[in-house]
PDB file of C-alpha atoms in Angstrom:
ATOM      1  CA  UNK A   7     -21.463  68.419  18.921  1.00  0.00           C
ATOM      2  CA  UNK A   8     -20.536  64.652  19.204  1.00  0.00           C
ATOM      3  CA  UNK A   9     -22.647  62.997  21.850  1.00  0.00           C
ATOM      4  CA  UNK A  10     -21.143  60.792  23.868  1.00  0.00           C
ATOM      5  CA  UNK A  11     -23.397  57.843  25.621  1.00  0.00           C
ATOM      6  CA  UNK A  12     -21.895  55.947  28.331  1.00  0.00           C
ATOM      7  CA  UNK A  13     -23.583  52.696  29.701  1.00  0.00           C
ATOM      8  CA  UNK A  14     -24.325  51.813  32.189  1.00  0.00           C
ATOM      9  CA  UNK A  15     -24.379  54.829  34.611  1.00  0.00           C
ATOM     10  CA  UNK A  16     -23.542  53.001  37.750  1.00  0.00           C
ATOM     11  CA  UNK A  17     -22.703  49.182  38.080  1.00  0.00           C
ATOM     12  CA  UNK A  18     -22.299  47.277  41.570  1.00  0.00           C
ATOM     13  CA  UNK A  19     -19.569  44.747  41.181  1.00  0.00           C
ATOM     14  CA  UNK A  20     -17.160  42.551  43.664  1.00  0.00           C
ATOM     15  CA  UNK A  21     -13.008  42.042  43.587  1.00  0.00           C
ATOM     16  CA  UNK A  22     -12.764  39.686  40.551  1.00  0.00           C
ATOM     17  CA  UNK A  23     -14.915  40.074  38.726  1.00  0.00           C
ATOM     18  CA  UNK A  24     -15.131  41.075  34.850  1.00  0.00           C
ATOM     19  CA  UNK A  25     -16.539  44.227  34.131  1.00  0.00           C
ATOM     20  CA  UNK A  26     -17.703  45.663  30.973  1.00  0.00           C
ATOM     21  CA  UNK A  27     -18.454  49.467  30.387  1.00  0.00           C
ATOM     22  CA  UNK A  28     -19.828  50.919  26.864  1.00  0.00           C
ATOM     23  CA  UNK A  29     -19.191  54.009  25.255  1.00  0.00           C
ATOM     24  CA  UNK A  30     -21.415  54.947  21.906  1.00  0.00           C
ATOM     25  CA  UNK A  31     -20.594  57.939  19.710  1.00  0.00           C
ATOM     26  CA  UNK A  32     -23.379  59.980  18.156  1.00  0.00           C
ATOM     27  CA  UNK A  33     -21.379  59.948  14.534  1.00  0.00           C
ATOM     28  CA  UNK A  34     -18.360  58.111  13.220  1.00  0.00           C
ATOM     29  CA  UNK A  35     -15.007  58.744  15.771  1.00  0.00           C
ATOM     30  CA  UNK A  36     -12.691  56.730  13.904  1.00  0.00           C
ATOM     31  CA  UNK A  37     -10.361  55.495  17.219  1.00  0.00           C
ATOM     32  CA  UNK A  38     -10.397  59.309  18.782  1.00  0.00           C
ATOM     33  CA  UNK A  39     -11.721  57.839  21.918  1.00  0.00           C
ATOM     34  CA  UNK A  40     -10.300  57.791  25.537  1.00  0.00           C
ATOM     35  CA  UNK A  41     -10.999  55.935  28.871  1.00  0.00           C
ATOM     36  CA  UNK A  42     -10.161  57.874  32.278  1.00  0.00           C
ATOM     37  CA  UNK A  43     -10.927  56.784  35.662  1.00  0.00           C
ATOM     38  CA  UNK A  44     -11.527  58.935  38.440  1.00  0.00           C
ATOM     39  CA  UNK A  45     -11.571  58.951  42.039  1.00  0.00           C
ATOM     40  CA  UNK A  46     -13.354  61.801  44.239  1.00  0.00           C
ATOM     41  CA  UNK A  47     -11.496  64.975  44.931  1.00  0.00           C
ATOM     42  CA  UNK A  48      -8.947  64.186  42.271  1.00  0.00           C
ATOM     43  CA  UNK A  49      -8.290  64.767  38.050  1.00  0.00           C
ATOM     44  CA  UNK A  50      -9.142  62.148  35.624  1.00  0.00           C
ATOM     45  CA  UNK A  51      -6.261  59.284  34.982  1.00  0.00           C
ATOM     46  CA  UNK A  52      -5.959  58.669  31.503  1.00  0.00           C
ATOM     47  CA  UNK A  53      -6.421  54.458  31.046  1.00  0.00           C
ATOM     48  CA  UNK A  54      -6.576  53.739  27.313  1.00  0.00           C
ATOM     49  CA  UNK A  55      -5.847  55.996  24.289  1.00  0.00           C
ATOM     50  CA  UNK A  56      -6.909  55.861  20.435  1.00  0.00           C
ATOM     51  CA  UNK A  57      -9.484  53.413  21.586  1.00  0.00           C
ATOM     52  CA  UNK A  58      -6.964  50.347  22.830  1.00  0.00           C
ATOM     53  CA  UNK A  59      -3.774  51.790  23.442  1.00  0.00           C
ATOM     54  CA  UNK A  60      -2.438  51.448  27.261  1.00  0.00           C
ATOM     55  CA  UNK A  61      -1.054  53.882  28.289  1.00  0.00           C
ATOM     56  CA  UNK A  62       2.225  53.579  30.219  1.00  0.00           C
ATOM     57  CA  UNK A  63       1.920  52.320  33.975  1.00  0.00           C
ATOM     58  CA  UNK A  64      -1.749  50.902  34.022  1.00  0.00           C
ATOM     59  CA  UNK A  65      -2.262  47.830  34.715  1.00  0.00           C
ATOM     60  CA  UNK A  66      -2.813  45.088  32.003  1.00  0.00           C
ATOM     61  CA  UNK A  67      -6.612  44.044  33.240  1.00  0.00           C
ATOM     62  CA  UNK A  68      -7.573  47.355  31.623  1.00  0.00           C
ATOM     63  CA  UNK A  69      -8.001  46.796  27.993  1.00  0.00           C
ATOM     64  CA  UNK A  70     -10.152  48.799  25.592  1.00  0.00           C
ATOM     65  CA  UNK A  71     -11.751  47.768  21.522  1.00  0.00           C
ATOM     66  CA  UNK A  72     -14.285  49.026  19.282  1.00  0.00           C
ATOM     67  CA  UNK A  73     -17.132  47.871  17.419  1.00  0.00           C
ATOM     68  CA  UNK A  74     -17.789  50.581  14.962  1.00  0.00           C
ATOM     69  CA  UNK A  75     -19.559  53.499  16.927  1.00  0.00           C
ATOM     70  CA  UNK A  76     -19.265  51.674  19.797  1.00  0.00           C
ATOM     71  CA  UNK A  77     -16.205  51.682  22.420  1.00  0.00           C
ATOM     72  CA  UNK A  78     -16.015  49.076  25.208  1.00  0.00           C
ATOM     73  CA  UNK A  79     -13.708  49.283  28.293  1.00  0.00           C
ATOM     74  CA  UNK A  80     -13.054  46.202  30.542  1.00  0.00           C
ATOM     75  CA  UNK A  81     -11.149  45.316  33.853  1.00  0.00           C
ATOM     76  CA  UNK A  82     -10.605  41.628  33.488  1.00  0.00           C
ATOM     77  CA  UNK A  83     -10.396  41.282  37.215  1.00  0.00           C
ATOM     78  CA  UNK A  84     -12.048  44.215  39.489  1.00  0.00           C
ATOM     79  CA  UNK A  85      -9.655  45.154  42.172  1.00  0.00           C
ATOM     80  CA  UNK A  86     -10.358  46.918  45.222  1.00  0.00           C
ATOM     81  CA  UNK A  87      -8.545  49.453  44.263  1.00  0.00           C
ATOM     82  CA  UNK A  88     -10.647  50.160  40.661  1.00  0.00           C
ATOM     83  CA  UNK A  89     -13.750  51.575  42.555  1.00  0.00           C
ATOM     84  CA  UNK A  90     -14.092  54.695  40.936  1.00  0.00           C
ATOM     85  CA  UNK A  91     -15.930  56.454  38.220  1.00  0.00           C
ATOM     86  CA  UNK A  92     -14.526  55.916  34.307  1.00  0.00           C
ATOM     87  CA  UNK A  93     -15.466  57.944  31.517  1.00  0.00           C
ATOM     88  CA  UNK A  94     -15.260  57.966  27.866  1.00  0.00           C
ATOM     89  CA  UNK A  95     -13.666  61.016  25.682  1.00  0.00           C
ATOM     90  CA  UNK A  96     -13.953  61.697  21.474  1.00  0.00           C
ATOM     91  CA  UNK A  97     -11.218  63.840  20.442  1.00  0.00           C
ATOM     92  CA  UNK A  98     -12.182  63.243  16.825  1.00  0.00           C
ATOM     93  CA  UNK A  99     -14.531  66.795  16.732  1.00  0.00           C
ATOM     94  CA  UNK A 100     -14.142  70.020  18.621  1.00  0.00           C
ATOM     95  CA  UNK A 101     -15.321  70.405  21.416  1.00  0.00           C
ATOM     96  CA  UNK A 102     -14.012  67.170  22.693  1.00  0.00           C
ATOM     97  CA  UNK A 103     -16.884  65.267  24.486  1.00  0.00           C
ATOM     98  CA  UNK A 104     -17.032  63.361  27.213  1.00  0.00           C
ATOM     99  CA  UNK A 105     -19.517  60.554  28.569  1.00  0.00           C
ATOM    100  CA  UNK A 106     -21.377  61.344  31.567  1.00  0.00           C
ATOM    101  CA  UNK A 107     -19.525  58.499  33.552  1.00  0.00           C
ATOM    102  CA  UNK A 108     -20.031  55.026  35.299  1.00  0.00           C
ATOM    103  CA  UNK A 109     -19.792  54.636  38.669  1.00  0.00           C
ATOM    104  CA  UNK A 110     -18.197  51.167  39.887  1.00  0.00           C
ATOM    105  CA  UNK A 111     -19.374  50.208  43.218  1.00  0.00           C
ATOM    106  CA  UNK A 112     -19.038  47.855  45.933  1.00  0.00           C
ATOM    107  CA  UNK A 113     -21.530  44.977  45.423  1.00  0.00           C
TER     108      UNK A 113
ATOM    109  CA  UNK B   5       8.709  63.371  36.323  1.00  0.00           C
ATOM    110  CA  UNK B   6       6.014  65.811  34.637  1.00  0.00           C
ATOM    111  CA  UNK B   7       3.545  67.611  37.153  1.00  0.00           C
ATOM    112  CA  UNK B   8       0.811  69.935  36.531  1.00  0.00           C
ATOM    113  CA  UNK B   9       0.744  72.572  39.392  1.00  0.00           C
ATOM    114  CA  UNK B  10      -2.351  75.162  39.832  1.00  0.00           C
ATOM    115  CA  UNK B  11      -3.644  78.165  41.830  1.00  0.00           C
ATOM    116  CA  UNK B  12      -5.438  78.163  44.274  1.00  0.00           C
ATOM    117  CA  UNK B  13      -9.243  77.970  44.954  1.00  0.00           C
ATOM    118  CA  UNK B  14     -11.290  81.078  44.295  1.00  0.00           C
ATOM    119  CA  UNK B  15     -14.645  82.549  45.207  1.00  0.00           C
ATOM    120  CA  UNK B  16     -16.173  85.224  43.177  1.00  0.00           C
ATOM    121  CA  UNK B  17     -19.228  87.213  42.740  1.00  0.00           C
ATOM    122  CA  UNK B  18     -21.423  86.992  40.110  1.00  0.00           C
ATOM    123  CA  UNK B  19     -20.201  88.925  37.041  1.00  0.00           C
ATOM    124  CA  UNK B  20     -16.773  88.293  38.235  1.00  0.00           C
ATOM    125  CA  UNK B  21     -13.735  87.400  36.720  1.00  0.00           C
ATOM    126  CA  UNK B  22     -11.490  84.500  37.899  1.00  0.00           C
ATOM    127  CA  UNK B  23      -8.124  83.800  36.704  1.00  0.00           C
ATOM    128  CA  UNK B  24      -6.498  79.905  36.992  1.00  0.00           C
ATOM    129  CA  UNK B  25      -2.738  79.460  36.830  1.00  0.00           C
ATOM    130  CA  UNK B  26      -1.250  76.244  35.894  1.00  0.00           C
ATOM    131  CA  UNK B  27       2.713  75.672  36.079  1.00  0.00           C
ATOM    132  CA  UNK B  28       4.385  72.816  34.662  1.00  0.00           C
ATOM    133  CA  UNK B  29       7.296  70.871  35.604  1.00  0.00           C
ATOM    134  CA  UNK B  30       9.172  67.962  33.911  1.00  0.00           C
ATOM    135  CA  UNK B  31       8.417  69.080  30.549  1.00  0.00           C
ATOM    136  CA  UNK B  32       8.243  72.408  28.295  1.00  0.00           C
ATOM    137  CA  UNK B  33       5.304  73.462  27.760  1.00  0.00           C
ATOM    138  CA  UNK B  34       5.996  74.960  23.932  1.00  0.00           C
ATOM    139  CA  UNK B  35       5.971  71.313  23.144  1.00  0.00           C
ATOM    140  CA  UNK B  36       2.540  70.644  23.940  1.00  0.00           C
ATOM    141  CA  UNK B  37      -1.053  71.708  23.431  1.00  0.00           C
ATOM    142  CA  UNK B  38      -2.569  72.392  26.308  1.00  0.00           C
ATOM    143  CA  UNK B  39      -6.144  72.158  27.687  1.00  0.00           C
ATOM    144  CA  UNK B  40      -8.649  73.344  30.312  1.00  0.00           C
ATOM    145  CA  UNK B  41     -11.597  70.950  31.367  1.00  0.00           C
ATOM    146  CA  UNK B  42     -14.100  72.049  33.532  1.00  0.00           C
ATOM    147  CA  UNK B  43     -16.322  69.970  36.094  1.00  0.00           C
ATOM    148  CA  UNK B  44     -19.289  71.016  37.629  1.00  0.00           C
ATOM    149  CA  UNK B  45     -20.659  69.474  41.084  1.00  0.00           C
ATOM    150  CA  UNK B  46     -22.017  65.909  40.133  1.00  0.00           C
ATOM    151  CA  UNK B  47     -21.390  66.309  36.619  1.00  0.00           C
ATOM    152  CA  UNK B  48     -18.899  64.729  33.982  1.00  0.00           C
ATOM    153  CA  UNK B  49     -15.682  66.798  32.411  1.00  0.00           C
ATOM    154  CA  UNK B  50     -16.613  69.324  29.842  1.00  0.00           C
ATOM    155  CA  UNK B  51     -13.652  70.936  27.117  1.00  0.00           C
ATOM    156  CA  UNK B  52     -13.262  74.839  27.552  1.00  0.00           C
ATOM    157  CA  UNK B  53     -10.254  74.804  24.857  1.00  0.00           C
ATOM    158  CA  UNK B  54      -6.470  74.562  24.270  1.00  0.00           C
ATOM    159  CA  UNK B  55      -3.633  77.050  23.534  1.00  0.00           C
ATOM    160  CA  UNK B  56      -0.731  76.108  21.345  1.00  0.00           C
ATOM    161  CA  UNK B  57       1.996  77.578  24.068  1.00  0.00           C
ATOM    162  CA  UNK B  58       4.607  77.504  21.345  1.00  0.00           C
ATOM    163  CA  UNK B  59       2.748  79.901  18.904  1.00  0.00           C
ATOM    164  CA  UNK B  60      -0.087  81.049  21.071  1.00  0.00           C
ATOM    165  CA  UNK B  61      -2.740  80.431  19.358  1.00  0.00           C
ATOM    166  CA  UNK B  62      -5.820  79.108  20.862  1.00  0.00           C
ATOM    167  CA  UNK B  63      -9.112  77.505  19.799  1.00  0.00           C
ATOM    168  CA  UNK B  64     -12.338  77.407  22.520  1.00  0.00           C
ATOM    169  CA  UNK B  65     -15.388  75.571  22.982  1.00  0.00           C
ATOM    170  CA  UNK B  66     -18.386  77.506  20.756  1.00  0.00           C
ATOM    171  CA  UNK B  67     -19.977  77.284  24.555  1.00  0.00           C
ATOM    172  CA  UNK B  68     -17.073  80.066  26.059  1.00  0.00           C
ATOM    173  CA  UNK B  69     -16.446  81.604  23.012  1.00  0.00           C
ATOM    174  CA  UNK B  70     -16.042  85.364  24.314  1.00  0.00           C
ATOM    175  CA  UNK B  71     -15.658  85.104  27.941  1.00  0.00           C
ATOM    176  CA  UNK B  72     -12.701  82.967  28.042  1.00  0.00           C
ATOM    177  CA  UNK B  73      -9.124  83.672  27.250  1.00  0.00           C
ATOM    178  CA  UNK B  74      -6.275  81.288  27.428  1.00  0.00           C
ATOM    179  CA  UNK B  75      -2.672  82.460  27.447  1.00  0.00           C
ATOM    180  CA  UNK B  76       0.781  81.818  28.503  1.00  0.00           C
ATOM    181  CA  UNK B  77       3.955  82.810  29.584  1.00  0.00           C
ATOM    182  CA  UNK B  78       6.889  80.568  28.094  1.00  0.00           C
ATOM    183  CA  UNK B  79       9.404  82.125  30.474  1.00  0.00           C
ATOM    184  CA  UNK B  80       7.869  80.464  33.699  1.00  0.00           C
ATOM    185  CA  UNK B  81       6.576  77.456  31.814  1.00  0.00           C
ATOM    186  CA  UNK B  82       2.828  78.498  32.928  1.00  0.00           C
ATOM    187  CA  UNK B  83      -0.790  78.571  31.069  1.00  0.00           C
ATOM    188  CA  UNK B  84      -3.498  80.692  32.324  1.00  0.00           C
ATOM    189  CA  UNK B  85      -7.141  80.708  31.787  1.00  0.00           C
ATOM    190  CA  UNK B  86      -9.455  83.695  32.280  1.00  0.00           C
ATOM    191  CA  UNK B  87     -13.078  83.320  32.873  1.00  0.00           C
ATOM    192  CA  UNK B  88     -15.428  86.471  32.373  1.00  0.00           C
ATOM    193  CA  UNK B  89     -18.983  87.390  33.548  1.00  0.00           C
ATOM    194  CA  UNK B  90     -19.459  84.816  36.190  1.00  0.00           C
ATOM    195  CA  UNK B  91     -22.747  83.075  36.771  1.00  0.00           C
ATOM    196  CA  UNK B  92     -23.625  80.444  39.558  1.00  0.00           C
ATOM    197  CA  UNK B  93     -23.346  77.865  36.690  1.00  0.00           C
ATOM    198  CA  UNK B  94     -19.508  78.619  36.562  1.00  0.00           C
ATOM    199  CA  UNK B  95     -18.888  77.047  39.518  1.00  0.00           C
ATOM    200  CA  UNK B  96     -17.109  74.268  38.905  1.00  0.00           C
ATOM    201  CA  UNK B  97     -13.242  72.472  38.932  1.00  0.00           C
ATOM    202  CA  UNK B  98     -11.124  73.968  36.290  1.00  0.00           C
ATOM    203  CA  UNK B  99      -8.494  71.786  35.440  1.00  0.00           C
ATOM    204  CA  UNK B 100      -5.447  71.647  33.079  1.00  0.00           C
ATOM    205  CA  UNK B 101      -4.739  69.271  31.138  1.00  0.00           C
ATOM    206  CA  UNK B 102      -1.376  68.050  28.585  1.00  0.00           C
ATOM    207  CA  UNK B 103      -2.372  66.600  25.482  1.00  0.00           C
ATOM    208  CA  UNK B 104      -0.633  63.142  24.687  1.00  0.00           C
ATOM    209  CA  UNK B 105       2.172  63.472  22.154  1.00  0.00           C
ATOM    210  CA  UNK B 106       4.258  66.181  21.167  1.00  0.00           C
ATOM    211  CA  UNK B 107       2.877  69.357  18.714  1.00  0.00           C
ATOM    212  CA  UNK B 108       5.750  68.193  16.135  1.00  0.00           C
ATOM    213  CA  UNK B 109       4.896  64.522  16.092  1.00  0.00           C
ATOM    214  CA  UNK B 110       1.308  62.949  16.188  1.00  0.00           C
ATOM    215  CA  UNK B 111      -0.744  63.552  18.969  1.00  0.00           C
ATOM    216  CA  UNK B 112      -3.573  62.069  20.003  1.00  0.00           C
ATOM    217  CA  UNK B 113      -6.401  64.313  22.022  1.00  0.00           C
ATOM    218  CA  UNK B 114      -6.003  62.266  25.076  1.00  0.00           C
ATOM    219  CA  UNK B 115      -4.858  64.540  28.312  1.00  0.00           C
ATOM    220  CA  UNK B 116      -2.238  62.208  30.023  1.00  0.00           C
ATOM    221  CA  UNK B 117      -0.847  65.153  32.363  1.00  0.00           C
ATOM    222  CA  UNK B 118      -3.566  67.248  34.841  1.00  0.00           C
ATOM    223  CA  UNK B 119      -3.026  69.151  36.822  1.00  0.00           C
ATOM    224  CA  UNK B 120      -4.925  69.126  40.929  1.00  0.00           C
ATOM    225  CA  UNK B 121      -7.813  71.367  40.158  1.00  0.00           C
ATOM    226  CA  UNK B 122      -9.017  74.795  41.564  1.00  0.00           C
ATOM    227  CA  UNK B 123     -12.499  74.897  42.462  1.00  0.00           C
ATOM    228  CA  UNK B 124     -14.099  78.463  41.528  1.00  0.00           C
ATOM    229  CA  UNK B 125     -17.750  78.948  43.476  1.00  0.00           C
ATOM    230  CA  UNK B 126     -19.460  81.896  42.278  1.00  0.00           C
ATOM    231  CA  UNK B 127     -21.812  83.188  45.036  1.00  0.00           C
ATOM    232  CA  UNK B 128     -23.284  86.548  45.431  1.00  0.00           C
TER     233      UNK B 128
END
């Protein structure tokens, strides 16, 4: 299986600031990677697709690239309402993998 | 607008099985794969599998291989997912999920569509 490593695993950060969050595949994913965020008690909500594709309604300050192997996800400007947990997803292999999450706090 | 719509929570015994429903609205579901993800307390998602609704075909995580079984009924525009021999480390949220992008075009692997969740606790 593709492993997934997500980084870091929990971040404190304050309403606008930038935020960076790193996703590194195990083998070679092409752009088969997705960003979700997720709040408690509720599904994932699917951010970015095929590694830097928006998906329709999310805001613009979530933007996603890669680097090779490795998969960053950034909010440009942290709003209150972004305090959640985000993981990363390959869908290049089966079973699809995901990272084991970053929690955005408070600061 | 699209909606994912699921059973209710369950509680089983140990060697149990449980049963999720998962009805969709807004969409046909013979025009998209769909999948079941899994999250254990604490933990991040994990991929059971996805059926092809249109064909029924189905392809599962090595992990489940033999004790799950995903199926459908195109009539009511609903995809099941069957769980067998329950253990404590079952208990979870199942969820269901809509790939991005329809079977006949290019799709993607992203879920953009999920349904609420049914939490399944297996307790003896």
């Amino acid at each position: 299986d593709i492993q997934m490593t997500q980084s870091p695993s929990s971040l404190s950060a304050s309403v606008g600031d930038r935020v960076t969050i790193t996703c590194r595949a195990s083998q070679n994913i092409g752009t088969y990677l997705h960003w979700y965020q997720q709040k408690p008690g509720k599904a994932p909500k699917l951010l970015i697709y095929s590694a830097s594709s928006l998906q329709s309604g999310v805001p613009s300050r979530f933007s996603g690239s890669v680097s090779g192997t490795d998969f960053t996800l950034t909010i440009s400007s942290l709003q209150p309402e972004d305090f959640a947990t985000y993981y990363c997803q390959q869908s290049s292999n089966t079973p699809g993998t995901f990272g084991q999450g970053t929690k955005v706090e408070i600061k | 607008q699209e909606q994912l719509v699921q059973s209710g929570a369950e509680v089983k015994k140990p060697g149990a099985s449980v049963k999720v429903s998962c009805k969709a609205s807004g969409f046909i579901i013979t025009g998209y794969y769909m999948h079941w993800v899994r999250q254990a307390p604490g933990q991040g998602p994990e991929w059971m599998g996805w059926i092809n609704p249109n064909s029924g075909g189905t392809k599962y995580a090595q992990k489940f291989q033999g004790r799950v079984t995903m199926t459908r009924d195109t009539s009511i525009n609903t995809v099941y997912m069957e769980l067998s021999s329950l253990t404590s480390d079952d208990t979870a949220v199942y969820f269901c999920a809509r790939e991005k992008g329809l079977m006949s075009a290019v799709t993607t692997g992203a879920f953009d569509y999920w349904g609420q969740g049914t939490l399944v606790t297996v307790s003896s």
